[in-house]
mmCIF file of C-alpha atoms in Angstrom:
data_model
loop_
_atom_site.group_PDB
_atom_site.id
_atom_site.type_symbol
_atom_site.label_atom_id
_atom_site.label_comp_id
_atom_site.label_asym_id
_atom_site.label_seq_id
_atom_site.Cartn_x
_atom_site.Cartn_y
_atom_site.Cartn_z
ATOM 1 C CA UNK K 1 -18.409 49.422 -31.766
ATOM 2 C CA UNK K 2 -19.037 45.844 -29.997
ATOM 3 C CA UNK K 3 -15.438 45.986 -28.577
ATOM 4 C CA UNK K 4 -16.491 49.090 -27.181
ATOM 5 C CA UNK K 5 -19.354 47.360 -25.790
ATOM 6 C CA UNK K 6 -17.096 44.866 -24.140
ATOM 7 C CA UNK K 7 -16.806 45.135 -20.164
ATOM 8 C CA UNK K 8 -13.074 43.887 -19.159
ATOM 9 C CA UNK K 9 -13.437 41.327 -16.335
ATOM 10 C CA UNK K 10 -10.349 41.737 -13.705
ATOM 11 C CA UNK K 11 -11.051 38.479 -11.698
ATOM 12 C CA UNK K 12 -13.716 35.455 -11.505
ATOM 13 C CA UNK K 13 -15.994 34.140 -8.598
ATOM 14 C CA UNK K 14 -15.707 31.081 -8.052
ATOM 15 C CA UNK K 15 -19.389 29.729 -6.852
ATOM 16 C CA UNK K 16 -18.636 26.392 -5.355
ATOM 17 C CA UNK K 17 -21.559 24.521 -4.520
ATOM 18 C CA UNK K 18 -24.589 27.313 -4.326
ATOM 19 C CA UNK K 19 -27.039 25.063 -4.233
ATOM 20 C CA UNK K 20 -26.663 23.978 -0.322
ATOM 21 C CA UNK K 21 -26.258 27.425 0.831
ATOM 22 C CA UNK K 22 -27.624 25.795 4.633
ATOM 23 C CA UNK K 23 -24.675 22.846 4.297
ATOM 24 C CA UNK K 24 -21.917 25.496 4.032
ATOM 25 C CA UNK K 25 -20.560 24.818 6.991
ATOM 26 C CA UNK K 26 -20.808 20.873 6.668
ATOM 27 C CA UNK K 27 -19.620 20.840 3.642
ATOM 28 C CA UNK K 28 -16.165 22.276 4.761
ATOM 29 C CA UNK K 29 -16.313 19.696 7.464
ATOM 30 C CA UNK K 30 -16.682 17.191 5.132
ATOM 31 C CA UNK K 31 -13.563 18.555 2.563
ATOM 32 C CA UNK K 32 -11.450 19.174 5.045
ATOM 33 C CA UNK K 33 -11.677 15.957 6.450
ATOM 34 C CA UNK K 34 -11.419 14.275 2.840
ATOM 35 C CA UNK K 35 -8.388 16.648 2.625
ATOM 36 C CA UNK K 36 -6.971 15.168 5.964
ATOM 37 C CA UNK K 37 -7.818 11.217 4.565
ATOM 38 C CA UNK K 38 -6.364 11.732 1.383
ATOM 39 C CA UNK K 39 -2.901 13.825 2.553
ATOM 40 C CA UNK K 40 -2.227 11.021 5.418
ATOM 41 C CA UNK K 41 -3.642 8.379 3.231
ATOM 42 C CA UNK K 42 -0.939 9.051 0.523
ATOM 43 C CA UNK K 43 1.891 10.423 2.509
ATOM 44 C CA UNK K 44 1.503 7.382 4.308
ATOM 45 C CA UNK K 45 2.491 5.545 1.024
ATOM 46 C CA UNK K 46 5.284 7.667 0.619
ATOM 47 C CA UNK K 47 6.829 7.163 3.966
ATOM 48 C CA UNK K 48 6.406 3.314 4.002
ATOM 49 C CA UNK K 49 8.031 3.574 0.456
ATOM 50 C CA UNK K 50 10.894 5.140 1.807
ATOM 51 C CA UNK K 51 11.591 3.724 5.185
ATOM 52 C CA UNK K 52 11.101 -0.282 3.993
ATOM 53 C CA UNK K 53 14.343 -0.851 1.771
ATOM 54 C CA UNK K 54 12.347 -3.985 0.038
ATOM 55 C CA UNK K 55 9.681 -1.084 -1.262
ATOM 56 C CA UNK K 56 13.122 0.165 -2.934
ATOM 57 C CA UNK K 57 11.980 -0.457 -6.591
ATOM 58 C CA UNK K 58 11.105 0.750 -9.724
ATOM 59 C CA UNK K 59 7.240 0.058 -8.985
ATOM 60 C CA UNK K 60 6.808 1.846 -5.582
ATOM 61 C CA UNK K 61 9.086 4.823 -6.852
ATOM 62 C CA UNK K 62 6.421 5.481 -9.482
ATOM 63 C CA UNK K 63 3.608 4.738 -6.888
ATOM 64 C CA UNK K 64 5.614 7.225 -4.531
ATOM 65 C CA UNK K 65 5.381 10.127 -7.243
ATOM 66 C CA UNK K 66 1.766 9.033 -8.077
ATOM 67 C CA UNK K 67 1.157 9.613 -4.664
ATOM 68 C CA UNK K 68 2.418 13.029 -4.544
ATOM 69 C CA UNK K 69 0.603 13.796 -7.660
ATOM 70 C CA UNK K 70 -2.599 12.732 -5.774
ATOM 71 C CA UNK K 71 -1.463 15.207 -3.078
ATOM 72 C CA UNK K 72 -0.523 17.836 -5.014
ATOM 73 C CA UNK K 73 -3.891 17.973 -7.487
ATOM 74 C CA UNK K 74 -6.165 18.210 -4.158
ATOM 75 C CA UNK K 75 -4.052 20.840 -2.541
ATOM 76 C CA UNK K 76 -4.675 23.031 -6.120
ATOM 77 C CA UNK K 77 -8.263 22.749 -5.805
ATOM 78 C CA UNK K 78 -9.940 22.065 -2.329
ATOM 79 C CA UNK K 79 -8.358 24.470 -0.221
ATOM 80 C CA UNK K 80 -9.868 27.391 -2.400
ATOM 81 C CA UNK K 81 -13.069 25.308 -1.884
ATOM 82 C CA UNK K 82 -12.981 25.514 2.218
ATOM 83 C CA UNK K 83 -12.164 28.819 1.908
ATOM 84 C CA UNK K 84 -15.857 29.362 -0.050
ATOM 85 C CA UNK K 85 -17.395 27.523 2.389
ATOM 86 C CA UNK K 86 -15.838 28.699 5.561
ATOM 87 C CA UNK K 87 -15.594 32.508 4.720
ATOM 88 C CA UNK K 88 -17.468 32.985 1.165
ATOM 89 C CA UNK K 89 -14.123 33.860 -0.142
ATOM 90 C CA UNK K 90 -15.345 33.070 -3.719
ATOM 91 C CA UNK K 91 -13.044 35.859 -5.707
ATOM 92 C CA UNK K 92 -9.635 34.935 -7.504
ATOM 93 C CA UNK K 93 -8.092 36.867 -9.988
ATOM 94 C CA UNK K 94 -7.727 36.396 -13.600
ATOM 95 C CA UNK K 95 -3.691 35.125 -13.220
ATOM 96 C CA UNK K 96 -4.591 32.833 -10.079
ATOM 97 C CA UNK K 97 -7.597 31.614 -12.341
ATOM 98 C CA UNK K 98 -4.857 30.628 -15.279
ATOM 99 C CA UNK K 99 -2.699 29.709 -12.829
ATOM 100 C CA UNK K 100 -4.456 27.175 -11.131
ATOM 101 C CA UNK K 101 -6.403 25.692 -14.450
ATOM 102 C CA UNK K 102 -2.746 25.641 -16.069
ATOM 103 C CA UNK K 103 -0.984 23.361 -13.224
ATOM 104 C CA UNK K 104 -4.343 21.552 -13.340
ATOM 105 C CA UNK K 105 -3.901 20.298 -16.444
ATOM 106 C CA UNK K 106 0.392 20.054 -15.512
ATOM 107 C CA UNK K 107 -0.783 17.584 -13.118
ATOM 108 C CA UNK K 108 -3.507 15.795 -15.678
ATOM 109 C CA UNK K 109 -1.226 15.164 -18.285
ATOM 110 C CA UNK K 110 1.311 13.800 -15.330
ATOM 111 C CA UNK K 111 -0.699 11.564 -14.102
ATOM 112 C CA UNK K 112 -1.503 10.242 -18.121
ATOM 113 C CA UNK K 113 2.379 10.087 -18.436
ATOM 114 C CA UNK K 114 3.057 8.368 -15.235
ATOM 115 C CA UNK K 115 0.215 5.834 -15.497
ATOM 116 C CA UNK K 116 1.429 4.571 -18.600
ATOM 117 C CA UNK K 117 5.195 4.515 -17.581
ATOM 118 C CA UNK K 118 3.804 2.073 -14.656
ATOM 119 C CA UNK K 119 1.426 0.357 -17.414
ATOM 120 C CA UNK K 120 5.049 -0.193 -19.144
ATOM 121 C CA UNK K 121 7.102 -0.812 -15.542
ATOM 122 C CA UNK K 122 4.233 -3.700 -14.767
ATOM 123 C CA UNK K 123 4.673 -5.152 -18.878
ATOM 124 C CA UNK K 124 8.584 -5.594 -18.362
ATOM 125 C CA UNK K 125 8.239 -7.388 -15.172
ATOM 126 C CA UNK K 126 5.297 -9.684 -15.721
ATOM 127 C CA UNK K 127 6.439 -10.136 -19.605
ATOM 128 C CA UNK K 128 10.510 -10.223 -18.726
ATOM 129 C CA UNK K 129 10.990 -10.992 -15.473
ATOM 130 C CA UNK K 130 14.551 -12.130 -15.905
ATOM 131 C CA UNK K 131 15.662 -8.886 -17.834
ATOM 132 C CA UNK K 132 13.405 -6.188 -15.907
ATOM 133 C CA UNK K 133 16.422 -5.121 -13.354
ATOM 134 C CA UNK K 134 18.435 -4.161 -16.527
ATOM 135 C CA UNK K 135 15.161 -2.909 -18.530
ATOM 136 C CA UNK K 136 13.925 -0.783 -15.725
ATOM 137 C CA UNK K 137 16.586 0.433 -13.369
ATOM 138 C CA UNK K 138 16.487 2.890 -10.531
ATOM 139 C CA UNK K 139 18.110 5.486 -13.328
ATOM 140 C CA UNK K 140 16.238 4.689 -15.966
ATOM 141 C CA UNK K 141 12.890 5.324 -13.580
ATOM 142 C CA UNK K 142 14.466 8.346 -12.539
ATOM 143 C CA UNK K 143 14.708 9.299 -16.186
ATOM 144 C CA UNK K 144 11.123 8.332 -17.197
ATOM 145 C CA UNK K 145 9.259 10.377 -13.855
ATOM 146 C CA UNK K 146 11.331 13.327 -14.755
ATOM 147 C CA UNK K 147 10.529 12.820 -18.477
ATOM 148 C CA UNK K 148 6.683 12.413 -17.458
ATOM 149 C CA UNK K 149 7.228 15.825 -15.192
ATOM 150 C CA UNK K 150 9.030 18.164 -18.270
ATOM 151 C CA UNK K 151 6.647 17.163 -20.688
ATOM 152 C CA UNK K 152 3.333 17.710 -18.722
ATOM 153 C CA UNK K 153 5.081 21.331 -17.869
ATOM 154 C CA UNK K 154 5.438 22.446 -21.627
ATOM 155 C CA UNK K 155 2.160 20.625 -23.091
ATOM 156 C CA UNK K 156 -0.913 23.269 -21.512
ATOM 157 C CA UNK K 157 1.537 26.347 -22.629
ATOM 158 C CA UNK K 158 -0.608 26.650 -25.341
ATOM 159 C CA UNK K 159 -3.701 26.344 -23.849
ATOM 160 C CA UNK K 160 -3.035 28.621 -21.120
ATOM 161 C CA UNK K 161 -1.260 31.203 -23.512
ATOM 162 C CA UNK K 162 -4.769 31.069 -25.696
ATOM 163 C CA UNK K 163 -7.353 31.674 -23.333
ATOM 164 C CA UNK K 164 -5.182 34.311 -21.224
ATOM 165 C CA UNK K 165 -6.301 36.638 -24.705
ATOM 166 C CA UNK K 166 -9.761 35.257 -24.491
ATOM 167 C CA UNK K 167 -12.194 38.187 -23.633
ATOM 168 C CA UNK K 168 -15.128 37.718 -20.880
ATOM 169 C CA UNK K 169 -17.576 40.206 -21.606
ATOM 170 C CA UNK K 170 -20.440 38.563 -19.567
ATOM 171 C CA UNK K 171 -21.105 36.765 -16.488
ATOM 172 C CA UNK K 172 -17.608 36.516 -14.082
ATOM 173 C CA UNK K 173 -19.310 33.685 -11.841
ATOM 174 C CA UNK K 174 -17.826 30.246 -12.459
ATOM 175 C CA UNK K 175 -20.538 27.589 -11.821
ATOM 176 C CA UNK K 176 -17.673 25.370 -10.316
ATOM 177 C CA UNK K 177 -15.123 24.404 -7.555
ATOM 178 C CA UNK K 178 -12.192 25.464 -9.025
ATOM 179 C CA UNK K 179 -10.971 27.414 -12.697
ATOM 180 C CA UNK K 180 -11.821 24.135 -14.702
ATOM 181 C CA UNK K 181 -11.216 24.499 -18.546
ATOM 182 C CA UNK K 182 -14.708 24.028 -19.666
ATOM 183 C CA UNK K 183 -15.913 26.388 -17.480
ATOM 184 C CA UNK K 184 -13.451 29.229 -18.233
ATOM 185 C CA UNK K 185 -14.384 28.364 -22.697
ATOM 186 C CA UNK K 186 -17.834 28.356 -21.393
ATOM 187 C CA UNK K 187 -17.444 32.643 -20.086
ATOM 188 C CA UNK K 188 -15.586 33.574 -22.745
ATOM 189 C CA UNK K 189 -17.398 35.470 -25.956
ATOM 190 C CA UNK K 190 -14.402 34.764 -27.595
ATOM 191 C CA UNK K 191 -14.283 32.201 -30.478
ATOM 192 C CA UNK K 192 -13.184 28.861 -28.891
ATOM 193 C CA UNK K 193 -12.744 26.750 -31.978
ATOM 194 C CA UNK K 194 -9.420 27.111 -32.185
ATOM 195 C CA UNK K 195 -9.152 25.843 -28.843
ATOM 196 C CA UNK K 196 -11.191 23.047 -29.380
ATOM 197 C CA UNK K 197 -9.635 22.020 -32.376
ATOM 198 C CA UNK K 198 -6.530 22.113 -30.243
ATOM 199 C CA UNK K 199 -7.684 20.086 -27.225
ATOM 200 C CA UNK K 200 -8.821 17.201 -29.938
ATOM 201 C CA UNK K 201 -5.621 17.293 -31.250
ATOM 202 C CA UNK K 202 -3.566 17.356 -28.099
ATOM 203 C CA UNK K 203 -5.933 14.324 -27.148
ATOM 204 C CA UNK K 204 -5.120 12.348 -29.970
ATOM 205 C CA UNK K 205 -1.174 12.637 -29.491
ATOM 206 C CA UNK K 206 -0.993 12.554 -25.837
ATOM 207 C CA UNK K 207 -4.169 11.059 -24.488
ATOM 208 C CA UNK K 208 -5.057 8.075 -26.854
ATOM 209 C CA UNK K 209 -0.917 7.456 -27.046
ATOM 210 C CA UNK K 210 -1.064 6.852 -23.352
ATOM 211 C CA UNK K 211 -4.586 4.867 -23.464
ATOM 212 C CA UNK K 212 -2.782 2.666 -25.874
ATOM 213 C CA UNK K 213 0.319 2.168 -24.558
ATOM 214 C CA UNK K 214 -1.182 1.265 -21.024
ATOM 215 C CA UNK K 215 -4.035 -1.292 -22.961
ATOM 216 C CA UNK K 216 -1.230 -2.843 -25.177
ATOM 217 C CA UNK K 217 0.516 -2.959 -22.327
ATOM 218 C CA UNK K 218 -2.067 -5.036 -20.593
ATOM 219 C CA UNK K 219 -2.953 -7.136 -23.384
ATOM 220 C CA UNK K 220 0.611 -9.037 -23.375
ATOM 221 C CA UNK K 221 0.523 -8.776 -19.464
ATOM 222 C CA UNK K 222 -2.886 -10.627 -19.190
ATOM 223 C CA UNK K 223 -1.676 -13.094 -22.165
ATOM 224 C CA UNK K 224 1.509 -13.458 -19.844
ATOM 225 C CA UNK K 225 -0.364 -14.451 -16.885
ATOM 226 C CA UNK K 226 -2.440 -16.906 -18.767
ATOM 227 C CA UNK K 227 0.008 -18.776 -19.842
ATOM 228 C CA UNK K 228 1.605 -19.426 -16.214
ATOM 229 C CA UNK K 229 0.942 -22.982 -16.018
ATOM 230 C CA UNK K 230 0.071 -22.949 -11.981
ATOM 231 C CA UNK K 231 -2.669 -21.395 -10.403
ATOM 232 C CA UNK K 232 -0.547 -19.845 -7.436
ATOM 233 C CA UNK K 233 1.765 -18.388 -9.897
ATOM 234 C CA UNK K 234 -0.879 -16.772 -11.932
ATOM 235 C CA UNK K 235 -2.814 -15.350 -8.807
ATOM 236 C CA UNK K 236 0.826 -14.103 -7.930
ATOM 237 C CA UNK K 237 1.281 -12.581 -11.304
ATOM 238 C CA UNK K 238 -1.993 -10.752 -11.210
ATOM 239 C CA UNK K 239 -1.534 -9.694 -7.785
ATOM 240 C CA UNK K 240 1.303 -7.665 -8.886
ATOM 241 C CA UNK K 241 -0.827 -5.593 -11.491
ATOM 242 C CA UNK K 242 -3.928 -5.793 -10.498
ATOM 243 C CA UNK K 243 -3.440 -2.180 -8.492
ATOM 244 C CA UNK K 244 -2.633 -0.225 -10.832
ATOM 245 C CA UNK K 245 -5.322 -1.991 -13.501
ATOM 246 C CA UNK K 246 -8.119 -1.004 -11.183
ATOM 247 C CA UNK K 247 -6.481 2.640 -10.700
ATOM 248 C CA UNK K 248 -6.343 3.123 -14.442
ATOM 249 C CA UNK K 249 -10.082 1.994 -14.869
ATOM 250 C CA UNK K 250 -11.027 4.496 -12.360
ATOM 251 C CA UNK K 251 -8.823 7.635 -13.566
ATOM 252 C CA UNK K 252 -9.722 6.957 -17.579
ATOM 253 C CA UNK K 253 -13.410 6.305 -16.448
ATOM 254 C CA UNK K 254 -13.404 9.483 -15.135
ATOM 255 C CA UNK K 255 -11.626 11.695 -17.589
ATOM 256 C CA UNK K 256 -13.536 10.529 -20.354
ATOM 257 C CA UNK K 257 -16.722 11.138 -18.444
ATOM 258 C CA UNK K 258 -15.239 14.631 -17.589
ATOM 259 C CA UNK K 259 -13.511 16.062 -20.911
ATOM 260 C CA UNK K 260 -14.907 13.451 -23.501
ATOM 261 C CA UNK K 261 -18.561 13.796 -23.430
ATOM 262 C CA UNK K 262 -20.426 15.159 -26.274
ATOM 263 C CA UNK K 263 -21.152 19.031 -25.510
ATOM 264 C CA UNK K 264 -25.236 17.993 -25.866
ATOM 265 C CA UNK K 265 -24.423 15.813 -23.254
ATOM 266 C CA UNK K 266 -22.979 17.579 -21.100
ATOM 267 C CA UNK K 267 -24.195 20.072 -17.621
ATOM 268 C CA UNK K 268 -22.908 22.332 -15.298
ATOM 269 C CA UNK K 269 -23.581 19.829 -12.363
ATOM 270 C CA UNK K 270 -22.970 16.820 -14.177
ATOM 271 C CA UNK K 271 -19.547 18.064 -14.949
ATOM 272 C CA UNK K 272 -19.009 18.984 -11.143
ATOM 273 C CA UNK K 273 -19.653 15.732 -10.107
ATOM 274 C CA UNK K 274 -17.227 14.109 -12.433
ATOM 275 C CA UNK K 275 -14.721 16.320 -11.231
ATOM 276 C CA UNK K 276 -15.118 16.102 -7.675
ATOM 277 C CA UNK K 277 -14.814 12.098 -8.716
ATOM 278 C CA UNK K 278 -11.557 12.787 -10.165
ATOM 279 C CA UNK K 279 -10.303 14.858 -7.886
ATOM 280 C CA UNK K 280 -11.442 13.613 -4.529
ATOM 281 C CA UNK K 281 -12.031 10.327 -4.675
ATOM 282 C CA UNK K 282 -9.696 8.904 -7.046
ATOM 283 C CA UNK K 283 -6.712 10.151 -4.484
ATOM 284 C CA UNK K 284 -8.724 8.980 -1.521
ATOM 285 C CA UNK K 285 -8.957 5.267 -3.449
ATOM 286 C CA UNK K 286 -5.581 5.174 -4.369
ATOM 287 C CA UNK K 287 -3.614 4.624 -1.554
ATOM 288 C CA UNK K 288 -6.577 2.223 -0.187
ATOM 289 C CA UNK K 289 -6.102 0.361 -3.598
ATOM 290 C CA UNK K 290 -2.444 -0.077 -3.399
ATOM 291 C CA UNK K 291 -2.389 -1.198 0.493
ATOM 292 C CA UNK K 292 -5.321 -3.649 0.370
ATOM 293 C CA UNK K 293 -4.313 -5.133 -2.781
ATOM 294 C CA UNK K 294 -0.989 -5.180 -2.573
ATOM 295 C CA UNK K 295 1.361 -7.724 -0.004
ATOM 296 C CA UNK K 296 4.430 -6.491 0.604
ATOM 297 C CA UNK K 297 3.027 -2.832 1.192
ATOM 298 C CA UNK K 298 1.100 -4.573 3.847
ATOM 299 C CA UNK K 299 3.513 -6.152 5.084
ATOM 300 C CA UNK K 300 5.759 -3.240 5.090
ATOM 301 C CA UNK K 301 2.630 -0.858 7.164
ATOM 302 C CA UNK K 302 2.942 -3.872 9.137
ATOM 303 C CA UNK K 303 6.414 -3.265 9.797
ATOM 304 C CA UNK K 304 6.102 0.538 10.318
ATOM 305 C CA UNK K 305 3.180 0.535 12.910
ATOM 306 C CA UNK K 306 4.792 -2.346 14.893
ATOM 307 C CA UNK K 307 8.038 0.170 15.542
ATOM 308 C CA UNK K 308 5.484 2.808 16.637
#
């Protein structure tokens, strides 16, 4: 009798930001020109990469493909989101909704992976600087980004194969910008423990292996530096990791904000904001990280805007 009771939802709307229904129009404004700062902000990175021959190596290939991930994420989620704004288009079907939270977490997990294979690329250099062009080669980073790619692909199966059975018998309005998992466990009036018990899991073998890796990683690199008797050579040494330490503050600070809070804790809007934080300004920072921080990818925008 209750499955009888049960009213089969066919697609989701997707709210968006309701609560500035006058700033609709400013709002898209203001993503689409985020949108524009963080696609030439990052396929600038990727260019430079590629035309400058001394950018040839293992480091910038993963910041290349970190890059792309940073494109890639926002072009999942904030195009739906002008859309909403621009022309209320606030309806996506059940399969685009599992589509887009499944390569949403494809591209979470990559970014986990890839962090920590640069955590490891920075260790090897910093740690074994006269080894690190047999340790890390251009095939074995070939090797470790695809690696990264294949297993973020396979790892949200599960996930996505689990809540694709899930029934929604109530509300169909998301209360976010784009089919986040919380938000779809939230609908359902199926049970979720299963799920839950799953995304623990999956966060103890994938997420706090990664965290690990990257702070063990970090731990020898800072010891490194430390021991570098002058203090040009340790400024050097830090200069070459001290990008990607401030990117992996900023992404961790955010998932665990986002995914690691205590339910209690935890509100629609709240959880909004930490998303748009992940997913708008982390990939904005990035590339501004990287080029302000960095010397020879100054030198080599330098190089790029002087042919122009």
């Amino acid at each position: 009798m209750e499955e009888e009771n049960i009213t089969t939802v066919t697609e989701f709307i997707i709210l968006g930001f309701p609560e500035y229904p006058e700033l609709q129009i400013l709002l898209f404004l203001l993503f689409l020109l985020v949108y524009l700062i963080i696609i030439m902000g990052n396929l600038t990175i990727i260019t430079v990469t590629c035309l400058d021959p001394r950018l040839h190596t293992p480091m910038y290939f993963f910041l290349s493909n970190l890059s792309f991930l940073d494109i890639s994420s926002t072009s999942l989620t904030l195009p739906k989101l002008m859309d909403i704004f621009l022309r209320k288009s606030q309806r996506i079907s059940i399969k685009g909704c599992l589509t887009q939270m499944y390569l949403f977490l494809v591209l979470t997990y990559e970014e986990f992976f890839l962090l920590t294979a640069m955590a490891y690329d920075r260790y090897v250099a910093i740690c074994y600087p006269l080894r690190y062009a047999v340790i890390i080669n251009g095939r074995v980073s070939v090797l470790m980004a695809t690696g990264c790619l294949i297993f973020a692909f396979f790892i949200p199966v599960a996930h996505t194969v689990l809540i694709s059975q899930f029934s929604y018998c109530g509300s169909n309005e998301i209360n976010h910008f784009f089919c986040d998992i919380l938000a779809l466990l939230t609908l359902s009036c199926s049970t979720t423990d299963f799920v839950d018990g799953m995304t623990l899991i999956f966060g103890t073998i994938v997420a706090l292996p990664c965290f690990m890796i990257t702070l063990t990683s970090y731990v020898y690199i800072i010891s490194a530096i430390l021991r570098i008797r002058s203090t040009e050579g340790r400024r050097k040494a830090f200069s070459t990791c001290s990008s990607h330490l401030t990117v992996v503050i900023l992404y961790y600070g955010s998932i665990l904000c986002l995914y690691m809070r205590p339910t209690s804790m935890q509100s629609v809007d709240q959880n909004k904001l930490f998303a748009l934080l992940y997913n708008v300004l982390i990939p904005i920072l990035n590339p501004l990280i990287y080029s302000l921080k960095n010397r020879e990818v100054k030198r080599a925008l330098r190089k790029v805007f002087n042919r122009i």
